[in-house]
Amino acid sequence: MTTAPALSAKAKPKANGAQQKLWAFASLIVLLLFFSVASPNFMQTSNILAILQATSVNGVLAIAATLVIITGGIDLSVGTLMTFTAVIAGVVLTYAGLPFAVGVVAAVAAGAGCGLISGTLVAKMKVPPFIATLGMMLILKGLSLVISGTKPIYFNDTPGFDQISTGSFVGAIIPAVPLPNGVLILFLLALAIGYVLNRTVLGRYCFALGSNEEAVRLSGVNADGWKMAIYALAGGICGIAGLIIASRLNSAQPALGLGYELDAIAAVVIGGTSLAGGRGSVLGTIIGALIMSVLLNGLRIMSVAQEWQTVVTGSIIIIAVYADMMRRRRLS
Amino acid sequence: MMNRRTLFAAVSAAALLASTGFVAAQDKPYIALISKGFQHQFWQAVKAGADKAAAEFDVTVTFEGPDTEAQVDKQMDMLAAALAKNPAAIGFAALDSQAAIPMLRKAQEAGIPIVAFDSGVDSDIPVATATTDNAAAAGLAADKMAELIGDAGKVALVVHDQTSRTGIDRRDGFVNRIKESHPNIEIVDIQYGAGDQLQSTEITKAILTAHPDLKGIFGANEGSAIGVLNAIKETGRSEVIVIGYDSGAAQKAAIMDGSMAGAITQNPVGIGYETVKAALMASKGESVPKLIDTGFFWYDKTNMDAPEIAAVLYD
Amino acid sequence: MTELVRMMGIDKHFPGVHALKSVQFDLVSGEVHALMGENGAGKSTLMKVMSGIYQPDGGSISVAGKTVTINGPRAAQDLGIGIIHQELALMNDLTVAQNIFIGREPRLRFGRLDEASLNAQAEAIFAAMKVRIDPRAEVRSLSVAKQQMVEIAKALSFKSSILIMDEPTAALNDAETNELFTIIRQLKSEGVGVVYISHKMDEIKRISDRVTVMRDGAYIGTVQAKDTPINTIISMMVGRELEAVHVEIPDLSNAPMALEVKGLNRGRLVRNVSFTLKQGEILGFAGLMGAGRTEVARAIFGADKRESGEILVHGKPTQIRTPKDAVAAGIGYLSEDRKHFGLALGLDLRDNIAMASLPRFGNSFGVIDDAKLGATADGYIKTLSIRTPSARQELRLLSGGNQQKVVIAKWLLRDCDILIFDEPTRGIDVGAKAEIYKLLQSLAAQGKAVIVISAELPEVLRLSHRIAVMCEGRLTGILPGGPATSQEEIMHLATLRTDEPTGAIA
């Protein structure tokens, strides 16, 4: 047993991964450069912050979707779950008048709870993830409307609630960088979940389940339990997204959320995570989410007609995934 | 990830598309309109009015809106992008007034005047509001309904949603007028179909089944009204009086062939036109009236072709 | 020698099947105990009971003399029972070390993983096994043989005293098999008891001490491997003596040419391959793993794009760019992986048979003539003697041998007169093998041109009229079939490398 081969062997997969992320990042840079040249209004601090702000909610949802997709599943309920947790925060803070922290905990806990229900349906009752989360998506949309009384719930009585998304902790320290807190939360969450995926038992089982669930089971691992835990974690993350969007709009909008799951899944896929499971990264997802919002913002800044914006976005999704597949094929 | 060259090609293509619709815009004043929607005929008519004003006053206008009226945050992103372009003025139809206020305040600080359209913004930031009095318009629909069913019997409402201002105003406008002035009419059901024709069709069929003696249905926007018409056609319950809202080819045809008794029309073209006009005036520092009532009309077979009505209807 | 496991009167029912009928089995330390039987005899089921995957309906299990209940894979691991499954149970996207320690990752506090210790431990296991595998390599990037080694390492990492191997050599070549046997012998000497499931008789003789035979879910008997002739074991398995076989080579000198391949090239594994095939002939393709036999077949069939080379079908140059072209030219390819490429296991037998020829059963509106389809399927069930309750049986419920016959029927129906069989008897039990052989011979006798690719030399020798041998992508020779050719001659050609490496570097 020597450590020398260990060190030399370590370099290879790392280099591969780094190369992949470099590509994704390069694409993002190319987009940024392109729009900077195309319009003088694009590359200004306020617009960059607007892009980041626009990424915060989709980015957080996409992180949740990434976890589930790596296990080989899919979560269609992230959008309406986000709304549901926002409504829960509204009920706790505005209707019940409980302290700020209780609202935050309630939203995240509600998210985790709903995720656990999805996870139980998928892992224990063997309902296909597509169906289980489609059901949850509709249930949560309905419950959001029921609980809120079909009206937006405003957070006017909770001072500081809007700071979750729109305030700037960073700006208070470095006035030149007024990074909104919603974006800060996105980045911190990305770091945390990236760590969880790569360095913890939960993350390891996440990849293992997506790679070969039967093998995990046969290895004597409590596969169902871990899967439920992953769905619950994803749900909790949706709760964070719920807080960010509620803070940004200073209200819980009960009718919102449908369709957001597709944006999240698109970001995940652009980021190179395989829908077949077993492969993926949070960094890729964040870059995917950024690519989507940079693209949309840039097209708007260039005053591209709205009907063409969606055509271009759709094309970019296909091109991105196709290019990624081609590159992988060349490598293998 | 993405291949650099393919990406660049795609974006270049996008730029090309953009440039076709964006020629020599530099010197003209630029006005951004952020609407509540985009793909419905109503909003396209607002856009047509805005484009008309743009041509008349020689300004550049862009028009954008989210896919559904629930996507409050997407509308914020659109507003943010519009602000980055440093427009002369912004026309804004708020999906949620409160949520928009921080962003509007930013515009105010940057000296960009805001003109609200369609529904108001609960704030003193907008220099003017170009809108229809939806409650009064729905009240007129209620009066017409009463007249057509003999001021007694059961009626139902199919509304696009229960959270937006227009949804609430039209529903309440109709319901309150019935309560105040037509005590013999009973409102048996109010359902929401997201303005989606198919959903509204299914909802209406359920209402028709539940109430065999139903006399009339009010569809509170274009999609809802068409859904109601579809359901009447599918069930053959042609005795039920249908009143719609807004216009569009389908509703116009239905009124012509008698399957719809009549409808309320706003003046969407006028809304778009007045918004751009007021925005331009405000950007030049001229004073504009705080409230621009763009009006509404009852139209049916008898007056559809009258010039003042035909002018505000759209296909 | 101490007793490791004793299973008594094990019973197991599945819906509609009595899978185990009061079966007994025992294992002592330091022995290799082979478990044999035809497919469906209950070997794997019994081992799944031992490793906690199935719960028995009756009977008792004792480990080291103590009666136990094994209620899950975890419990089995805790008792020192490790199993290497027939279908490799690995996670392709994870690294070797991550696979080995799945479920038992060395942890730091707060559920964090100790990756360094993980890799070091894996490295230690491979060092002990004297196998060179990088613990950080993704399993996806390893050969099947290496993946097999990972499975063994995983089982060893449990400090298992009982190791169950379910057909571990199915995908290994001779050198790899030898490596595996070295490891098994080493384990034996350390007192590990190994349960060894295999269909390969020569392996059983080489490695095992005792042999237990099962048939139709029942225990037949246990014999000493050394003193029991192979035929006895086979007759225990099939319940009858096997007749001796000899190859009859027909005179094909006047037979018309079916297929001519000239200068075929594709990548590293198909290099300037030329051969001919006559109607009524069976041409065997022999060679070691990775010699390029399958690749030649795929290039001919148009499944992989060829770089150069000419293909003549019935004397006419034929452009084959896709499998569709090949099928149109009457070439059928029966891939080695039936489940992945050849069959739709969820569909019934008749739909599978008709899959390549479905338009023939449709009228001009595309409506399928069910009666005609049924009659055709029934015809093939009869002529190929496919054992199935009906043509409506879902394919996944048939045995491997019968599935193979369905693939054959599919291509026969498509009027293919050149049939390429890639490992036609892989995963098929002894009795069914003989039937497949008979079927191939009768196909040739009817004038079909047949290519058989097989890693098992006895199979090639038994079937082929001529034997083409490949090594590293080249055709190194074509030998006559029958007793004129020995296994040694084939092995010589199979290892005939063009540029012999100088020195002893492997």
Tab-separated table of C-alpha atoms in Angstrom, chain C residues 3 15 77 126 148 158 279 297 315 380 396 461 473:
chain	number	residue	atom	x	y	z
C	3	GLU	CA	-19.665	-25.674	9.570
C	15	PRO	CA	-47.472	-16.583	-6.871
C	77	GLN	CA	-23.845	-8.897	5.946
C	126	PHE	CA	-7.221	-4.639	-3.857
C	148	GLN	CA	-16.617	-8.301	-11.317
C	158	PHE	CA	-17.528	-7.216	4.809
C	279	GLN	CA	-25.609	-21.272	-48.020
C	297	ALA	CA	-20.903	-8.692	-36.857
C	315	GLY	CA	-22.791	-12.485	-55.114
C	380	TYR	CA	-43.091	-21.008	-35.066
C	396	ARG	CA	-40.163	-11.984	-19.630
C	461	LEU	CA	-16.116	-26.844	-32.135
C	473	GLY	CA	-9.391	-7.151	-34.671
